[in-house]
Each structure stands twice: as C-alpha cells, then as structure tokens.
Amino acid sequence: MSTAPIPQSGNAPSAPQMKRELGLVDLTLFYLASGLSLRWIATAAASGPSSIIVWIWAWAFFFVPLAASVLELSSRYPQEGGLYVWAQRAFGDFSGFMAAWTYWMSNLPYFPAILYFAAGSALFAAGPHGKALADQSGYFMVFSLTALGLITFLNIIGVKPGKWLNNAGAIGSVIPLTVLIVLGVLSFRRSGSATHFTLPLMSPHLSVKNAIFWSTIFYAFAGVESASCMGDEIKDSRRTIPRALIFAGVLITIGYILGTLSMLVAMPSEQINGLGGFMTATAQLCQNLGIPWLVVVIALMVTLSCLGAAGAYLTATARLPFVAGIDNYLPAAFGRVHPKWDTPYVAVFFYGLAGMLFAFLSQAATSVKGAYDVMVSMSVITYFIPYLFLFASTLRLQREPMGPEVIRVPGGKPVAVVLAWIGLLSTVITIGLSILPSDDEPNKPLAMFKTIGLTIILLAIGGLLYYLGKRRQARTLVLQTSTSATKSLLSDSLE
C-alpha cells in the first residue's frame, strides 16, 4: 500500500521548487562536516581514559537510535524541512513549528562556539606571532563575524558554492584526524603512552560532574538529522540519505574513538583543554617526532573544518524558517526563493544575521556579554527538545502505511520502535542532566531556576510566534475567499 503524496510543507498546497544539487558524495561529506567535530575529541580526552567507554555508550544509546530514526523518517517523508515536516505530520502544526523553533534557536550559540575554536586553531599557523592574539577578544569577534558573513553570502548565491565549503570542511576534519591517529601510533611505538590505560581508570564513575560530561559526549553525535532539512535539494533523497548516513556514521564513530585514544597517547589528560586541545596535542606529537612544520598545515585544515561545519549548520537550519514562511507561521518573505540563485535567500540572510549577533554578544562588553550568557542559558534544555520530537515522531508515524519505495531499518517496525524508545529515554535523561548545575556553581538552586525559567520563556516566544502565524493564516484565507467571491460576482455580472 502506498501513501498519498503530501506537500513539501504541511499547509502549503505548493512550494517553490529547489535545485537538487547534493549527490551521494556531497551528502556524505555534509554529514562529516556537521557530525565530526574535532573539538569534541579534545573535550573527551580531557576527561581521561574513561571517555572511551562513554563514546561507546553514546554510540549505542544515542547515535544508533538517531541514525535509524532519521533514516526511516527521511525515507518516509523526504520533503524540504525534515524535522519540521516529521513533527507536523506526527502531532500537528503546533508541534511542527515548535520542533523547528527550538532547533533553529538552540543552534545559534553553536556558531560562535565553533568559530572561536577555528580562530584559536588558526593561531597555531601563525607560530609565535599568534600567541599575542590568543587573549584578544577583538580578534575572535572579527574572525567570527567575517567567517559568518562569508558563509551567509555563499549560501545566498547558491547551494553549489555553499556545498563546496561544506565538502572542504569535511576534508579539513578527516585529514587532521587521520594525521593525529597516525602520529599517535608512531609516538606510541617510539616512546609509549603519556596516559596509563588501566581498567579502573577506564571505568566511568558516577558523579554530577561526570554525568554532565556524559551528556555532552552523547550529543557530539548529534547533527545527522540536519541534512534532511534540505530534502528537496538532495538527488534521490530517499536512497541517498540512508547510504550517506551509514557510511559517514561509521567514519564519525571510528574517528571519535581513535582520535581520543591518540590524543591521550600524546598528552596526559590533565594537560588537555577543550578550546585548543586538539592543536596542542597535535603540536606536541609533531614536536616529539621532529616534524614541527606539519603543525601549520594541520592548523589550517582544522580552521577549514570549523568553517565547513558552521556552513553546514547554517545551510540546513535556515531551511526551517524557510518552510515556516511557506506555511505563513513566519512572514511570507521567509518562504521566498531567489529567482536567479534558487535559494531561500531571505531565510538564509536572517539566520546568518542572527548567528552574527550571537558571535558579537559573546565577545562584547560585560553587559552585552551578560545578554549572550542569558541566551545560551535559554538554549541549554532547548537544544535537546527537538530530539524529543524526532524520536516521538518515529514512534507515532509507525501507524502510517508506507509505499514500497520507503527504506526501513533492518528488522522493520519492531527494531525501529525499540531504537526510538532508547533514543527518547536517552534524551529525557540528558535533559535532566543538563538542568543540574556544575560543581563550581556558587548558587545551585538559582542556576537551576534560571535554566528552567529561561527555557520556558524561549518556548513561550515560540508559542507566541505560532499564534501570530495562525492569525496571519486566517487573514490570508479571508482575503483569498473575499477575492474569489469578488471575481465570481464580476464574472456573473458580465454574463
């Protein structure tokens, strides 16, 4: 039995046509750019040998359920909008909008985070001269704003220019990671490991601090849902997404585990930090092996990988306000496609502008920095809410019939249901952990109240936008009905 076709977005009878520019290789590289982040390797290594076990847990309890859910949902409903369409189909218009709203808002702090990592990595290419800029907030701000401006421009003028940045970013991740792993093996053979790998040290110990870290590592595997937001821009998306997802997923998992092992071989975990940890460990390995010239090359590649990751998220996430504009939940301008470049240029421009605002606030004066910190706090829980919608949609949509063209996870419905429940439970637990304040927080009740309260405010803003969008839809319907009636009267009078 086959399902009736649904429109590209939930309420629109027709939607602008997009160019299908992304093939299998492009999409595989897109997943690598958005899903393989070198900074998470440093974050994991800084916690010691037990992070290897945590990586395996994260793969089993989050990545596999997420990849399986995305595989099936993308094959069932391959339209532009991804998560927006899935939640809308499963639970209605309000859920679709709120899933999109929380996803695009929670990703905004990602841009300054990844671009500051890029800026810090680029300093290694400058050698001793770069150290003078390491503490200069102005440098990080200018770097981030310039990078986001370039990324936004490339995505406005076409999917093809934007995808080349994504592809280059993926290569910029894979090559440094491969080099790190090879250097780690060579260093181990020459002088052994800087970290002792014993069973007690590799066993994760339950504590508030460790639990918060585990949730961070779980969501290092997030991002494979992003490409589905561009469903109408992928060639044969029903078949391309599963194949690219499986191939990239294997590389991402192996890369995270072997990269963390190599970094721990290079340096003791207490000497590794998240911001510059990847380059610090790589530089240490190069110095030990007598090849310091390689540091410059790796630094430039890491910087490129971060630019590609930022470009991938901006490309994909900007499609959510685009489909919301088509459905009139946002002003109709967001649903426009450029007549020459065939891109949702208004949605891309405003999402890029919002990313620049976050980059500016994060390095501006203390009072403005405080505003940025507030917005980050608003996104702590909000970051995980879209995954609740995603896993819940997988469960709810099992009741809908499918056509023979739909690709399912091996084992069919029973396996899909079990994996979705595992992913849903992992997400609920992670939300609970994200509420817990860190050990060094002086006022823990206030911190928890702030996180929960600001999340409620952000959700309320989304609800208000949805309400205003509904009113906009009603006015549009009245206007269309009135226009139709007028035309009918004029036609009758002429007859």
PDB file of N, CA, C and O in Angstrom, residues 1-6 72 75-77 89 238 396-406 408 413:
ATOM      1  N   MET A   1       0.858  -1.197   0.000  1.00  0.00           N
ATOM      2  CA  MET A   1       0.000   0.000   0.000  1.00  0.00           C
ATOM      3  C   MET A   1       0.886   1.236   0.000  1.00  0.00           C
ATOM      4  O   MET A   1       1.877   1.302   0.711  1.00  0.00           O
ATOM      5  N   SER A   2       0.565   2.243  -0.750  1.00  0.00           N
ATOM      6  CA  SER A   2       1.375   3.466  -0.801  1.00  0.00           C
ATOM      7  C   SER A   2       0.590   4.605  -0.196  1.00  0.00           C
ATOM      8  O   SER A   2      -0.627   4.630  -0.191  1.00  0.00           O
ATOM      9  N   THR A   3       1.308   5.567   0.296  1.00  0.00           N
ATOM     10  CA  THR A   3       0.678   6.726   0.901  1.00  0.00           C
ATOM     11  C   THR A   3       0.453   7.787  -0.159  1.00  0.00           C
ATOM     12  O   THR A   3       1.172   7.882  -1.144  1.00  0.00           O
ATOM     13  N   ALA A   4      -0.534   8.623   0.076  1.00  0.00           N
ATOM     14  CA  ALA A   4      -0.752   9.741  -0.814  1.00  0.00           C
ATOM     15  C   ALA A   4       0.355  10.759  -0.636  1.00  0.00           C
ATOM     16  O   ALA A   4       0.863  10.951   0.455  1.00  0.00           O
ATOM     17  N   PRO A   5       0.768  11.427  -1.706  1.00  0.00           N
ATOM     18  CA  PRO A   5       1.831  12.409  -1.559  1.00  0.00           C
ATOM     19  C   PRO A   5       1.389  13.567  -0.694  1.00  0.00           C
ATOM     20  O   PRO A   5       0.228  13.962  -0.699  1.00  0.00           O
ATOM     21  N   ILE A   6       2.298  14.094   0.050  1.00  0.00           N
ATOM     22  CA  ILE A   6       1.994  15.252   0.887  1.00  0.00           C
ATOM     23  C   ILE A   6       2.757  16.442   0.350  1.00  0.00           C
ATOM     24  O   ILE A   6       3.785  16.296  -0.304  1.00  0.00           O
ATOM     25  N   GLU A  72      14.698   6.282   8.581  1.00  0.00           N
ATOM     26  CA  GLU A  72      13.317   5.920   8.236  1.00  0.00           C
ATOM     27  C   GLU A  72      12.459   7.151   7.966  1.00  0.00           C
ATOM     28  O   GLU A  72      11.693   7.177   6.997  1.00  0.00           O
ATOM     29  N   SER A  75      13.172   8.678   4.622  1.00  0.00           N
ATOM     30  CA  SER A  75      12.671   7.869   3.515  1.00  0.00           C
ATOM     31  C   SER A  75      11.144   7.940   3.418  1.00  0.00           C
ATOM     32  O   SER A  75      10.581   7.936   2.331  1.00  0.00           O
ATOM     33  N   ARG A  76      10.476   8.033   4.563  1.00  0.00           N
ATOM     34  CA  ARG A  76       9.016   8.168   4.556  1.00  0.00           C
ATOM     35  C   ARG A  76       8.595   9.531   4.009  1.00  0.00           C
ATOM     36  O   ARG A  76       7.695   9.639   3.166  1.00  0.00           O
ATOM     37  N   TYR A  77       9.222  10.594   4.514  1.00  0.00           N
ATOM     38  CA  TYR A  77       8.822  11.966   4.192  1.00  0.00           C
ATOM     39  C   TYR A  77      10.068  12.764   3.816  1.00  0.00           C
ATOM     40  O   TYR A  77      10.663  13.444   4.657  1.00  0.00           O
ATOM     41  N   ARG A  89       3.632  16.171  10.741  1.00  0.00           N
ATOM     42  CA  ARG A  89       2.862  15.015  10.277  1.00  0.00           C
ATOM     43  C   ARG A  89       2.426  14.136  11.448  1.00  0.00           C
ATOM     44  O   ARG A  89       1.314  13.581  11.442  1.00  0.00           O
ATOM     45  N   ARG A 238      15.499   9.751  -0.978  1.00  0.00           N
ATOM     46  CA  ARG A 238      15.061   8.543  -0.266  1.00  0.00           C
ATOM     47  C   ARG A 238      16.176   7.510  -0.190  1.00  0.00           C
ATOM     48  O   ARG A 238      16.285   6.777   0.788  1.00  0.00           O
ATOM     49  N   ARG A 396       5.228   7.587  16.638  1.00  0.00           N
ATOM     50  CA  ARG A 396       3.851   7.907  16.250  1.00  0.00           C
ATOM     51  C   ARG A 396       3.574   7.525  14.789  1.00  0.00           C
ATOM     52  O   ARG A 396       2.483   7.028  14.458  1.00  0.00           O
ATOM     53  N   LEU A 397       4.554   7.751  13.921  1.00  0.00           N
ATOM     54  CA  LEU A 397       4.331   7.553  12.495  1.00  0.00           C
ATOM     55  C   LEU A 397       4.436   6.101  12.061  1.00  0.00           C
ATOM     56  O   LEU A 397       4.240   5.796  10.876  1.00  0.00           O
ATOM     57  N   GLN A 398       4.745   5.202  13.001  1.00  0.00           N
ATOM     58  CA  GLN A 398       4.739   3.777  12.655  1.00  0.00           C
ATOM     59  C   GLN A 398       3.348   3.314  12.236  1.00  0.00           C
ATOM     60  O   GLN A 398       3.211   2.314  11.527  1.00  0.00           O
ATOM     61  N   ARG A 399       2.321   4.037  12.672  1.00  0.00           N
ATOM     62  CA  ARG A 399       0.947   3.633  12.352  1.00  0.00           C
ATOM     63  C   ARG A 399       0.574   3.954  10.903  1.00  0.00           C
ATOM     64  O   ARG A 399      -0.410   3.433  10.397  1.00  0.00           O
ATOM     65  N   GLU A 400       1.360   4.824  10.242  1.00  0.00           N
ATOM     66  CA  GLU A 400       1.017   5.206   8.880  1.00  0.00           C
ATOM     67  C   GLU A 400       1.555   4.188   7.880  1.00  0.00           C
ATOM     68  O   GLU A 400       2.686   3.709   8.017  1.00  0.00           O
ATOM     69  N   PRO A 401       0.772   3.861   6.857  1.00  0.00           N
ATOM     70  CA  PRO A 401       1.249   2.908   5.833  1.00  0.00           C
ATOM     71  C   PRO A 401       2.372   3.514   5.005  1.00  0.00           C
ATOM     72  O   PRO A 401       2.529   4.732   4.934  1.00  0.00           O
ATOM     73  N   MET A 402       3.157   2.631   4.376  1.00  0.00           N
ATOM     74  CA  MET A 402       4.296   3.082   3.585  1.00  0.00           C
ATOM     75  C   MET A 402       4.222   2.461   2.198  1.00  0.00           C
ATOM     76  O   MET A 402       3.665   1.384   2.000  1.00  0.00           O
ATOM     77  N   GLY A 403       4.851   3.159   1.247  1.00  0.00           N
ATOM     78  CA  GLY A 403       4.979   2.616  -0.087  1.00  0.00           C
ATOM     79  C   GLY A 403       6.199   1.720  -0.194  1.00  0.00           C
ATOM     80  O   GLY A 403       7.059   1.704   0.699  1.00  0.00           O
ATOM     81  N   PRO A 404       6.322   0.975  -1.275  1.00  0.00           N
ATOM     82  CA  PRO A 404       7.452   0.063  -1.446  1.00  0.00           C
ATOM     83  C   PRO A 404       8.785   0.777  -1.597  1.00  0.00           C
ATOM     84  O   PRO A 404       9.842   0.164  -1.442  1.00  0.00           O
ATOM     85  N   GLU A 405       8.748   2.094  -1.902  1.00  0.00           N
ATOM     86  CA  GLU A 405       9.988   2.837  -2.094  1.00  0.00           C
ATOM     87  C   GLU A 405      10.646   3.236  -0.779  1.00  0.00           C
ATOM     88  O   GLU A 405      11.802   3.669  -0.749  1.00  0.00           O
ATOM     89  N   VAL A 406       9.936   3.100   0.339  1.00  0.00           N
ATOM     90  CA  VAL A 406      10.465   3.513   1.645  1.00  0.00           C
ATOM     91  C   VAL A 406      11.501   2.505   2.139  1.00  0.00           C
ATOM     92  O   VAL A 406      11.276   1.295   2.113  1.00  0.00           O
ATOM     93  N   ARG A 408      13.541   0.986   5.259  1.00  0.00           N
ATOM     94  CA  ARG A 408      13.395   0.849   6.705  1.00  0.00           C
ATOM     95  C   ARG A 408      14.689   0.339   7.321  1.00  0.00           C
ATOM     96  O   ARG A 408      15.561  -0.200   6.628  1.00  0.00           O
ATOM     97  N   LYS A 413       9.613  -2.614  11.739  1.00  0.00           N
ATOM     98  CA  LYS A 413       8.929  -1.855  12.782  1.00  0.00           C
ATOM     99  C   LYS A 413       9.386  -2.208  14.193  1.00  0.00           C
ATOM    100  O   LYS A 413       9.631  -1.288  15.001  1.00  0.00           O
TER     101      LYS A 413
END
